[in-house]
mmCIF file of C-alpha atoms and ligand atoms in Angstrom:
data_model
loop_
_atom_site.group_PDB
_atom_site.id
_atom_site.type_symbol
_atom_site.label_atom_id
_atom_site.label_comp_id
_atom_site.label_asym_id
_atom_site.label_seq_id
_atom_site.Cartn_x
_atom_site.Cartn_y
_atom_site.Cartn_z
ATOM 1 C CA UNK A 1 -75.362 -2.280 -62.489
ATOM 2 C CA UNK A 2 -78.816 -1.439 -63.762
ATOM 3 C CA UNK A 3 -79.124 1.655 -65.972
ATOM 4 C CA UNK A 4 -82.075 3.656 -64.707
ATOM 5 C CA UNK A 5 -84.294 5.893 -66.799
ATOM 6 C CA UNK A 6 -83.503 9.629 -66.911
ATOM 7 C CA UNK A 7 -85.731 12.655 -66.647
ATOM 8 C CA UNK A 8 -84.905 13.642 -70.241
ATOM 9 C CA UNK A 9 -86.358 10.376 -71.572
ATOM 10 C CA UNK A 10 -89.792 11.397 -70.343
ATOM 11 C CA UNK A 11 -92.089 13.495 -72.559
ATOM 12 C CA UNK A 12 -91.909 17.158 -71.615
ATOM 13 C CA UNK A 13 -95.675 17.469 -71.256
ATOM 14 C CA UNK A 14 -95.712 14.560 -68.811
ATOM 15 C CA UNK A 15 -92.898 16.103 -66.743
ATOM 16 C CA UNK A 16 -94.623 19.489 -66.721
ATOM 17 C CA UNK A 17 -97.858 17.807 -65.671
ATOM 18 C CA UNK A 18 -96.139 16.120 -62.761
ATOM 19 C CA UNK A 19 -94.464 19.376 -61.720
ATOM 20 C CA UNK A 20 -97.801 21.199 -61.766
ATOM 21 C CA UNK A 21 -99.261 18.541 -59.483
ATOM 22 C CA UNK A 22 -96.287 18.510 -57.089
ATOM 23 C CA UNK A 23 -95.116 15.041 -58.091
ATOM 24 C CA UNK A 24 -91.603 13.825 -58.887
ATOM 25 C CA UNK A 25 -90.503 10.512 -60.471
ATOM 26 C CA UNK A 26 -88.120 8.634 -58.205
ATOM 27 C CA UNK A 27 -86.160 6.552 -60.718
ATOM 28 C CA UNK A 28 -83.994 9.338 -62.163
ATOM 29 C CA UNK A 29 -83.049 10.234 -58.580
ATOM 30 C CA UNK A 30 -82.712 6.713 -57.238
ATOM 31 C CA UNK A 31 -78.905 6.530 -57.184
ATOM 32 C CA UNK A 32 -78.591 10.007 -55.695
ATOM 33 C CA UNK A 33 -80.964 9.007 -52.891
ATOM 34 C CA UNK A 34 -79.372 5.585 -52.406
ATOM 35 C CA UNK A 35 -75.822 5.419 -53.745
ATOM 36 C CA UNK A 36 -74.291 1.952 -53.672
ATOM 37 C CA UNK A 37 -71.816 0.922 -50.935
ATOM 38 C CA UNK A 38 -71.074 4.311 -49.365
ATOM 39 C CA UNK A 39 -73.161 7.452 -48.884
ATOM 40 C CA UNK A 40 -72.501 10.537 -50.954
ATOM 41 C CA UNK A 41 -70.719 13.001 -48.668
ATOM 42 C CA UNK A 42 -70.608 16.739 -49.288
ATOM 43 C CA UNK A 43 -69.065 17.337 -45.856
ATOM 44 C CA UNK A 44 -65.291 17.751 -46.094
ATOM 45 C CA UNK A 45 -62.579 17.066 -43.524
ATOM 46 C CA UNK A 46 -61.763 20.526 -42.172
ATOM 47 C CA UNK A 47 -59.798 22.280 -39.420
ATOM 48 C CA UNK A 48 -60.823 25.577 -37.836
ATOM 49 C CA UNK A 49 -57.708 26.893 -36.191
ATOM 50 C CA UNK A 50 -57.878 28.618 -32.837
ATOM 51 C CA UNK A 51 -55.407 31.215 -34.097
ATOM 52 C CA UNK A 52 -58.143 32.342 -36.512
ATOM 53 C CA UNK A 53 -61.180 31.764 -34.314
ATOM 54 C CA UNK A 54 -60.004 33.627 -31.214
ATOM 55 C CA UNK A 55 -59.147 37.042 -32.742
ATOM 56 C CA UNK A 56 -62.422 37.033 -34.649
ATOM 57 C CA UNK A 57 -64.386 36.280 -31.480
ATOM 58 C CA UNK A 58 -62.597 39.145 -29.722
ATOM 59 C CA UNK A 59 -63.558 41.445 -32.625
ATOM 60 C CA UNK A 60 -67.164 40.302 -32.280
ATOM 61 C CA UNK A 61 -66.903 41.497 -28.677
ATOM 62 C CA UNK A 62 -65.942 44.966 -29.948
ATOM 63 C CA UNK A 63 -68.628 45.108 -32.635
ATOM 64 C CA UNK A 64 -71.570 43.472 -30.887
ATOM 65 C CA UNK A 65 -72.647 43.921 -27.274
ATOM 66 C CA UNK A 66 -74.305 40.887 -25.696
ATOM 67 C CA UNK A 67 -77.664 42.697 -25.689
ATOM 68 C CA UNK A 68 -77.507 42.715 -29.499
ATOM 69 C CA UNK A 69 -76.447 39.095 -29.749
ATOM 70 C CA UNK A 70 -78.302 37.097 -27.056
ATOM 71 C CA UNK A 71 -75.483 34.597 -27.634
ATOM 72 C CA UNK A 72 -72.192 35.875 -29.127
ATOM 73 C CA UNK A 73 -71.360 32.902 -31.302
ATOM 74 C CA UNK A 74 -69.307 32.341 -34.430
ATOM 75 C CA UNK A 75 -70.627 29.298 -36.257
ATOM 76 C CA UNK A 76 -68.101 26.818 -37.647
ATOM 77 C CA UNK A 77 -69.709 25.987 -40.978
ATOM 78 C CA UNK A 78 -68.334 23.144 -43.084
ATOM 79 C CA UNK A 79 -67.265 24.571 -46.478
ATOM 80 C CA UNK A 80 -68.268 21.356 -48.266
ATOM 81 C CA UNK A 81 -71.807 21.552 -46.955
ATOM 82 C CA UNK A 82 -72.112 25.304 -47.653
ATOM 83 C CA UNK A 83 -71.635 28.112 -45.152
ATOM 84 C CA UNK A 84 -75.378 28.826 -45.067
ATOM 85 C CA UNK A 85 -76.140 25.343 -43.736
ATOM 86 C CA UNK A 86 -74.695 26.162 -40.281
ATOM 87 C CA UNK A 87 -73.290 22.675 -39.878
ATOM 88 C CA UNK A 88 -69.808 21.489 -38.969
ATOM 89 C CA UNK A 89 -70.955 18.042 -40.124
ATOM 90 C CA UNK A 90 -74.387 17.037 -41.463
ATOM 91 C CA UNK A 91 -75.694 16.504 -37.921
ATOM 92 C CA UNK A 92 -73.495 18.636 -35.681
ATOM 93 C CA UNK A 93 -73.771 22.385 -35.081
ATOM 94 C CA UNK A 94 -70.599 23.897 -33.652
ATOM 95 C CA UNK A 95 -70.367 27.446 -32.368
ATOM 96 C CA UNK A 96 -67.578 29.268 -30.587
ATOM 97 C CA UNK A 97 -69.062 31.526 -27.941
ATOM 98 C CA UNK A 98 -67.537 34.412 -25.994
ATOM 99 C CA UNK A 99 -68.879 36.190 -22.943
ATOM 100 C CA UNK A 100 -67.144 39.243 -21.494
ATOM 101 C CA UNK A 101 -66.770 40.181 -17.807
ATOM 102 C CA UNK A 102 -70.068 41.324 -16.323
ATOM 103 C CA UNK A 103 -72.131 40.181 -19.295
ATOM 104 C CA UNK A 104 -75.239 38.047 -18.992
ATOM 105 C CA UNK A 105 -76.614 35.781 -21.722
ATOM 106 C CA UNK A 106 -80.318 35.668 -20.890
ATOM 107 C CA UNK A 107 -82.400 32.696 -19.783
ATOM 108 C CA UNK A 108 -84.034 30.561 -22.424
ATOM 109 C CA UNK A 109 -84.870 26.964 -23.260
ATOM 110 C CA UNK A 110 -85.223 25.304 -26.636
ATOM 111 C CA UNK A 111 -85.955 22.043 -28.382
ATOM 112 C CA UNK A 112 -82.373 21.356 -29.586
ATOM 113 C CA UNK A 113 -79.970 19.973 -26.991
ATOM 114 C CA UNK A 114 -76.629 21.701 -26.417
ATOM 115 C CA UNK A 115 -73.354 21.150 -24.649
ATOM 116 C CA UNK A 116 -70.510 23.529 -23.782
ATOM 117 C CA UNK A 117 -66.834 22.582 -23.757
ATOM 118 C CA UNK A 118 -64.939 25.321 -21.917
ATOM 119 C CA UNK A 119 -61.816 26.615 -23.672
ATOM 120 C CA UNK A 120 -60.528 29.745 -21.997
ATOM 121 C CA UNK A 121 -61.065 32.127 -19.100
ATOM 122 C CA UNK A 122 -62.047 31.997 -15.450
ATOM 123 C CA UNK A 123 -65.214 33.164 -13.719
ATOM 124 C CA UNK A 124 -67.802 31.997 -16.254
ATOM 125 C CA UNK A 125 -70.856 30.027 -15.207
ATOM 126 C CA UNK A 126 -73.938 28.432 -16.693
ATOM 127 C CA UNK A 127 -77.086 27.796 -14.705
ATOM 128 C CA UNK A 128 -79.028 24.768 -15.949
ATOM 129 C CA UNK A 129 -82.514 24.241 -14.495
ATOM 130 C CA UNK A 130 -81.510 26.041 -11.285
ATOM 131 C CA UNK A 131 -78.149 24.272 -10.928
ATOM 132 C CA UNK A 132 -75.186 26.616 -11.128
ATOM 133 C CA UNK A 133 -72.283 25.068 -13.026
ATOM 134 C CA UNK A 134 -68.884 26.759 -12.791
ATOM 135 C CA UNK A 135 -67.066 26.776 -16.137
ATOM 136 C CA UNK A 136 -63.414 25.770 -16.011
ATOM 137 C CA UNK A 137 -61.193 24.823 -18.920
ATOM 138 C CA UNK A 138 -62.074 21.392 -20.308
ATOM 139 C CA UNK A 139 -65.345 21.086 -18.370
ATOM 140 C CA UNK A 140 -68.290 19.626 -20.280
ATOM 141 C CA UNK A 141 -71.668 21.129 -19.404
ATOM 142 C CA UNK A 142 -74.959 19.739 -20.730
ATOM 143 C CA UNK A 143 -78.012 21.845 -21.476
ATOM 144 C CA UNK A 144 -80.474 19.177 -22.624
ATOM 145 C CA UNK A 145 -83.589 19.868 -24.677
ATOM 146 C CA UNK A 146 -86.222 21.837 -22.820
ATOM 147 C CA UNK A 147 -84.152 22.846 -19.789
ATOM 148 C CA UNK A 148 -83.702 26.500 -18.808
ATOM 149 C CA UNK A 149 -80.209 27.888 -19.126
ATOM 150 C CA UNK A 150 -78.353 31.184 -18.938
ATOM 151 C CA UNK A 151 -74.693 32.193 -18.837
ATOM 152 C CA UNK A 152 -72.837 34.814 -16.829
ATOM 153 C CA UNK A 153 -69.304 35.928 -16.103
ATOM 154 C CA UNK A 154 -67.923 37.241 -12.785
ATOM 155 C CA UNK A 155 -64.239 37.162 -13.785
ATOM 156 C CA UNK A 156 -61.842 39.583 -15.478
ATOM 157 C CA UNK A 157 -60.941 38.233 -18.922
ATOM 158 C CA UNK A 158 -63.052 36.934 -21.801
ATOM 159 C CA UNK A 159 -64.509 33.461 -21.322
ATOM 160 C CA UNK A 160 -64.714 31.330 -24.451
ATOM 161 C CA UNK A 161 -66.279 27.934 -24.993
ATOM 162 C CA UNK A 162 -67.370 25.622 -27.783
ATOM 163 C CA UNK A 163 -71.075 24.920 -28.200
ATOM 164 C CA UNK A 164 -72.236 21.709 -29.858
ATOM 165 C CA UNK A 165 -75.915 21.290 -30.677
ATOM 166 C CA UNK A 166 -78.095 18.739 -32.433
ATOM 167 C CA UNK A 167 -79.679 21.721 -34.212
ATOM 168 C CA UNK A 168 -79.264 20.303 -37.755
ATOM 169 C CA UNK A 169 -81.420 17.283 -36.907
ATOM 170 C CA UNK A 170 -83.987 19.300 -34.948
ATOM 171 C CA UNK A 171 -84.179 22.046 -37.588
ATOM 172 C CA UNK A 172 -84.377 19.358 -40.306
ATOM 173 C CA UNK A 173 -87.514 18.113 -38.554
ATOM 174 C CA UNK A 174 -88.844 21.723 -38.490
ATOM 175 C CA UNK A 175 -89.020 21.338 -34.735
ATOM 176 C CA UNK A 176 -86.494 23.923 -33.566
ATOM 177 C CA UNK A 177 -87.782 26.741 -31.352
ATOM 178 C CA UNK A 178 -86.961 28.581 -28.144
ATOM 179 C CA UNK A 179 -88.843 30.147 -25.232
ATOM 180 C CA UNK A 180 -87.535 33.184 -23.365
ATOM 181 C CA UNK A 181 -87.499 32.994 -19.593
ATOM 182 C CA UNK A 182 -86.790 34.989 -16.463
ATOM 183 C CA UNK A 183 -83.545 34.819 -14.565
ATOM 184 C CA UNK A 184 -83.522 31.546 -12.622
ATOM 185 C CA UNK A 185 -83.596 31.063 -8.902
ATOM 186 C CA UNK A 186 -80.332 29.279 -8.341
ATOM 187 C CA UNK A 187 -80.037 26.497 -5.762
ATOM 188 C CA UNK A 188 -77.290 27.236 -3.210
ATOM 189 C CA UNK A 189 -75.745 23.742 -3.576
ATOM 190 C CA UNK A 190 -72.652 22.875 -5.578
ATOM 191 C CA UNK A 191 -73.456 21.112 -8.875
ATOM 192 C CA UNK A 192 -74.160 17.343 -8.882
ATOM 193 C CA UNK A 193 -70.669 16.397 -10.067
ATOM 194 C CA UNK A 194 -69.405 17.656 -6.693
ATOM 195 C CA UNK A 195 -72.186 16.283 -4.491
ATOM 196 C CA UNK A 196 -74.141 13.296 -5.867
ATOM 197 C CA UNK A 197 -71.825 11.664 -8.409
ATOM 198 C CA UNK A 198 -68.310 11.798 -6.994
ATOM 199 C CA UNK A 199 -67.203 8.320 -8.086
ATOM 200 C CA UNK A 200 -68.296 5.879 -10.748
ATOM 201 C CA UNK A 201 -70.315 3.051 -9.209
ATOM 202 C CA UNK A 202 -71.885 5.173 -6.470
ATOM 203 C CA UNK A 203 -75.218 6.930 -6.870
ATOM 204 C CA UNK A 204 -77.583 8.405 -4.280
ATOM 205 C CA UNK A 205 -79.648 5.525 -2.859
ATOM 206 C CA UNK A 206 -82.890 7.437 -3.419
ATOM 207 C CA UNK A 207 -82.149 7.690 -7.156
ATOM 208 C CA UNK A 208 -82.845 3.934 -7.474
ATOM 209 C CA UNK A 209 -86.464 4.578 -6.616
ATOM 210 C CA UNK A 210 -89.210 6.490 -8.342
ATOM 211 C CA UNK A 211 -87.607 9.894 -8.720
ATOM 212 C CA UNK A 212 -85.169 9.119 -11.527
ATOM 213 C CA UNK A 213 -84.012 12.208 -13.353
ATOM 214 C CA UNK A 214 -83.467 12.009 -17.077
ATOM 215 C CA UNK A 215 -80.364 14.197 -16.780
ATOM 216 C CA UNK A 216 -78.929 13.654 -13.287
ATOM 217 C CA UNK A 217 -75.585 15.378 -13.908
ATOM 218 C CA UNK A 218 -75.027 18.489 -16.030
ATOM 219 C CA UNK A 219 -71.313 19.085 -15.465
ATOM 220 C CA UNK A 220 -68.366 16.758 -16.076
ATOM 221 C CA UNK A 221 -65.270 18.457 -14.590
ATOM 222 C CA UNK A 222 -62.136 18.126 -16.723
ATOM 223 C CA UNK A 223 -59.922 17.385 -13.725
ATOM 224 C CA UNK A 224 -61.865 14.132 -13.142
ATOM 225 C CA UNK A 225 -61.844 13.193 -16.829
ATOM 226 C CA UNK A 226 -58.114 13.830 -17.164
ATOM 227 C CA UNK A 227 -57.309 11.766 -14.076
ATOM 228 C CA UNK A 228 -59.515 8.928 -15.381
ATOM 229 C CA UNK A 229 -57.798 9.021 -18.792
ATOM 230 C CA UNK A 230 -54.394 8.647 -17.162
ATOM 231 C CA UNK A 231 -55.634 5.710 -15.066
ATOM 232 C CA UNK A 232 -57.096 4.010 -18.161
ATOM 233 C CA UNK A 233 -53.845 4.620 -20.044
ATOM 234 C CA UNK A 234 -51.941 2.421 -17.559
ATOM 235 C CA UNK A 235 -53.842 -0.668 -18.767
ATOM 236 C CA UNK A 236 -54.329 0.269 -22.425
ATOM 237 C CA UNK A 237 -51.891 -1.212 -24.966
ATOM 238 C CA UNK A 238 -49.875 1.237 -27.059
ATOM 239 C CA UNK A 239 -51.747 2.439 -30.163
ATOM 240 C CA UNK A 240 -55.125 1.402 -28.717
ATOM 241 C CA UNK A 241 -57.533 4.214 -27.896
ATOM 242 C CA UNK A 242 -57.468 5.618 -24.369
ATOM 243 C CA UNK A 243 -61.006 6.937 -24.645
ATOM 244 C CA UNK A 244 -63.783 7.617 -22.131
ATOM 245 C CA UNK A 245 -67.433 8.197 -22.963
ATOM 246 C CA UNK A 246 -69.474 10.760 -21.046
ATOM 247 C CA UNK A 247 -72.550 8.861 -19.821
ATOM 248 C CA UNK A 248 -75.536 9.241 -17.560
ATOM 249 C CA UNK A 249 -74.037 8.205 -14.183
ATOM 250 C CA UNK A 250 -77.256 6.440 -13.156
ATOM 251 C CA UNK A 251 -77.925 4.381 -16.281
ATOM 252 C CA UNK A 252 -74.526 4.156 -17.978
ATOM 253 C CA UNK A 253 -76.219 5.219 -21.209
ATOM 254 C CA UNK A 254 -75.078 8.005 -23.501
ATOM 255 C CA UNK A 255 -75.678 11.254 -21.641
ATOM 256 C CA UNK A 256 -77.669 12.904 -24.447
ATOM 257 C CA UNK A 257 -80.065 11.380 -27.001
ATOM 258 C CA UNK A 258 -78.667 12.605 -30.341
ATOM 259 C CA UNK A 259 -75.009 13.508 -29.924
ATOM 260 C CA UNK A 260 -72.358 11.478 -28.111
ATOM 261 C CA UNK A 261 -69.346 12.841 -26.251
ATOM 262 C CA UNK A 262 -66.023 11.289 -25.370
ATOM 263 C CA UNK A 263 -62.501 12.250 -24.327
ATOM 264 C CA UNK A 264 -59.484 10.695 -25.996
ATOM 265 C CA UNK A 265 -55.888 10.802 -24.875
ATOM 266 C CA UNK A 266 -53.141 10.350 -27.454
ATOM 267 C CA UNK A 267 -49.981 9.444 -25.650
ATOM 268 C CA UNK A 268 -46.663 10.997 -26.760
ATOM 269 C CA UNK A 269 -45.805 9.735 -30.237
ATOM 270 C CA UNK A 270 -48.946 7.586 -30.438
ATOM 271 C CA UNK A 271 -50.878 6.948 -33.670
ATOM 272 C CA UNK A 272 -54.449 5.618 -33.708
ATOM 273 C CA UNK A 273 -56.271 4.058 -36.642
ATOM 274 C CA UNK A 274 -59.851 3.771 -35.409
ATOM 275 C CA UNK A 275 -62.359 1.689 -37.352
ATOM 276 C CA UNK A 276 -64.295 3.462 -40.060
ATOM 277 C CA UNK A 277 -67.694 4.418 -38.609
ATOM 278 C CA UNK A 278 -71.000 5.475 -40.136
ATOM 279 C CA UNK A 279 -71.192 8.465 -37.758
ATOM 280 C CA UNK A 280 -69.802 11.944 -38.386
ATOM 281 C CA UNK A 281 -67.714 13.622 -35.701
ATOM 282 C CA UNK A 282 -66.030 16.780 -34.524
ATOM 283 C CA UNK A 283 -62.800 16.830 -32.521
ATOM 284 C CA UNK A 284 -61.881 19.702 -30.268
ATOM 285 C CA UNK A 285 -58.269 19.795 -29.086
ATOM 286 C CA UNK A 286 -58.398 20.327 -25.316
ATOM 287 C CA UNK A 287 -54.614 20.318 -25.073
ATOM 288 C CA UNK A 288 -51.691 19.331 -27.292
ATOM 289 C CA UNK A 289 -51.055 19.093 -30.994
ATOM 290 C CA UNK A 290 -50.935 16.489 -33.686
ATOM 291 C CA UNK A 291 -51.964 15.542 -37.161
ATOM 292 C CA UNK A 292 -54.664 13.525 -38.823
ATOM 293 C CA UNK A 293 -55.279 11.902 -42.143
ATOM 294 C CA UNK A 294 -58.982 11.936 -42.955
ATOM 295 C CA UNK A 295 -60.017 10.334 -46.246
ATOM 296 C CA UNK A 296 -56.552 11.086 -47.616
ATOM 297 C CA UNK A 297 -56.581 14.721 -46.511
ATOM 298 C CA UNK A 298 -53.690 15.693 -44.242
ATOM 299 C CA UNK A 299 -54.658 17.956 -41.339
ATOM 300 C CA UNK A 300 -52.551 19.485 -38.585
ATOM 301 C CA UNK A 301 -54.092 20.572 -35.319
ATOM 302 C CA UNK A 302 -53.001 22.582 -32.285
ATOM 303 C CA UNK A 303 -54.474 23.564 -28.922
ATOM 304 C CA UNK A 304 -58.174 24.504 -29.132
ATOM 305 C CA UNK A 305 -58.552 23.753 -32.866
ATOM 306 C CA UNK A 306 -61.718 22.070 -34.105
ATOM 307 C CA UNK A 307 -61.692 19.293 -36.719
ATOM 308 C CA UNK A 308 -64.677 18.040 -38.761
ATOM 309 C CA UNK A 309 -64.805 14.337 -39.706
ATOM 310 C CA UNK A 310 -67.378 13.237 -42.330
ATOM 311 C CA UNK A 311 -69.420 10.044 -42.018
ATOM 312 C CA UNK A 312 -67.719 6.809 -43.157
ATOM 313 C CA UNK A 313 -64.283 8.475 -43.129
ATOM 314 C CA UNK A 314 -60.977 6.608 -43.056
ATOM 315 C CA UNK A 315 -59.029 8.136 -40.197
ATOM 316 C CA UNK A 316 -55.560 8.104 -38.772
ATOM 317 C CA UNK A 317 -54.683 10.457 -35.927
ATOM 318 C CA UNK A 318 -51.291 11.045 -34.314
ATOM 319 C CA UNK A 319 -49.765 12.917 -31.442
ATOM 320 C CA UNK A 320 -46.595 14.352 -32.936
ATOM 321 C CA UNK A 321 -45.159 15.385 -29.576
ATOM 322 C CA UNK A 322 -42.745 12.853 -28.085
ATOM 323 C CA UNK A 323 -43.079 14.311 -24.595
ATOM 324 C CA UNK A 324 -46.618 15.626 -24.043
ATOM 325 C CA UNK A 325 -49.996 13.908 -24.222
ATOM 326 C CA UNK A 326 -52.671 15.297 -26.539
ATOM 327 C CA UNK A 327 -56.261 15.371 -25.249
ATOM 328 C CA UNK A 328 -59.155 15.429 -27.701
ATOM 329 C CA UNK A 329 -62.848 15.959 -27.007
ATOM 330 C CA UNK A 330 -65.014 14.120 -29.529
ATOM 331 C CA UNK A 331 -68.609 14.900 -30.480
ATOM 332 C CA UNK A 332 -70.334 12.362 -32.734
ATOM 333 C CA UNK A 333 -73.822 11.457 -33.874
ATOM 334 C CA UNK A 334 -73.535 7.749 -33.023
ATOM 335 C CA UNK A 335 -76.334 7.906 -30.381
ATOM 336 C CA UNK A 336 -78.812 9.117 -33.009
ATOM 337 C CA UNK A 337 -77.555 6.634 -35.611
ATOM 338 C CA UNK A 338 -77.884 3.779 -33.084
ATOM 339 C CA UNK A 339 -81.446 4.797 -32.244
ATOM 340 C CA UNK A 340 -82.301 4.975 -35.942
ATOM 341 C CA UNK A 341 -80.837 1.500 -36.372
ATOM 342 C CA UNK A 342 -78.066 2.087 -38.902
ATOM 343 C CA UNK A 343 -74.944 2.820 -36.894
ATOM 344 C CA UNK A 344 -72.059 0.730 -38.228
ATOM 345 C CA UNK A 345 -68.427 0.251 -37.417
ATOM 346 C CA UNK A 346 -66.314 -1.370 -40.144
ATOM 347 C CA UNK A 347 -63.366 -3.551 -39.188
HETATM 348 C C1 1HN B 401 -77.844 28.644 -27.896
HETATM 349 O O1 1HN B 401 -79.013 28.753 -27.234
HETATM 350 C C2 1HN B 401 -76.651 28.753 -27.213
HETATM 351 O O2 1HN B 401 -77.627 28.868 -25.074
HETATM 352 C C3 1HN B 401 -75.468 28.621 -27.907
HETATM 353 O O3 1HN B 401 -75.558 29.375 -25.251
HETATM 354 C C4 1HN B 401 -75.443 28.384 -29.253
HETATM 355 C C5 1HN B 401 -76.630 28.049 -31.312
HETATM 356 C C6 1HN B 401 -77.787 27.950 -32.011
HETATM 357 C C7 1HN B 401 -78.999 28.065 -31.368
HETATM 358 C C8 1HN B 401 -79.042 28.292 -30.014
HETATM 359 C C9 1HN B 401 -76.624 29.021 -25.740
HETATM 360 C C10 1HN B 401 -76.629 28.275 -29.951
HETATM 361 C C11 1HN B 401 -77.853 28.397 -29.288
#
């Protein structure tokens, strides 16, 4: 391996001159910018346990009314990256949000794209671009870049969900901003998952024509995903992944441009050893418990926990229950990596 020149080898006056003129020599930094064989990863495998998240969200409800928060969110910040970086992984923002009965989280739209994965509580709703989406446990709701959204709660107990945003990428481009809006006029219809896209393989005839929507379906109900996982399981060999990707029902493509979403069922006693991938990921435990080994770090997870997986990680994940399935919701940055041309999966 070639030994590259260091900063210290350069005359001080030359270095100072470069600094004054806002210039930096690359060669002392070359291996930091382009390490050989595997990227440098500051992100660490990490579990945020629900037993610690939930009571702290409830306390936030006591301390901070929604009017003082706009969104009452605790950010899950990867300790390896630094808590001030607001990243669960280098590309994925994860927040845990709580809304209390009668509260309203006001209308806005912004350049980052977001999703919600509903964890707890009944009676919550999100309106996306005029479409009212009920929030039930395990439902995935998209709020793509630039679309108006607001949240409300007509039920009795706190409603809690996980937010995932592509904020790190958008903020890294210095392109993150929001616009405040007025409360939306809501269409009277049920959301598209209950009207237009009931079954895979069937789309409204008119959608084949000119009026294609970029985001035809905002809500993916958990009851449909769970049923589909069980059907897929019947033809999937033991220790192979029973995994479904959330896609645009009209194009079959990833449903959002930067982050990808999928649901994974670990059958009782099952262990998976997925290929190492160049993407980073976050797992949310929809139901069940298990353990993972991520780059040699042993992690246990329970219902509603959130797990951060660095890029290029070696992973093994197991359902330790011998009677109950474990359902995981995965967020990853593979869509962005594919678009940028460097996504890899290593056999
Ligand atoms: C946001 O707008 C929401 O709309 C949630 O519920 C989390 C985190 C960072 C920036 C904007 C929401 C967010 C967010």
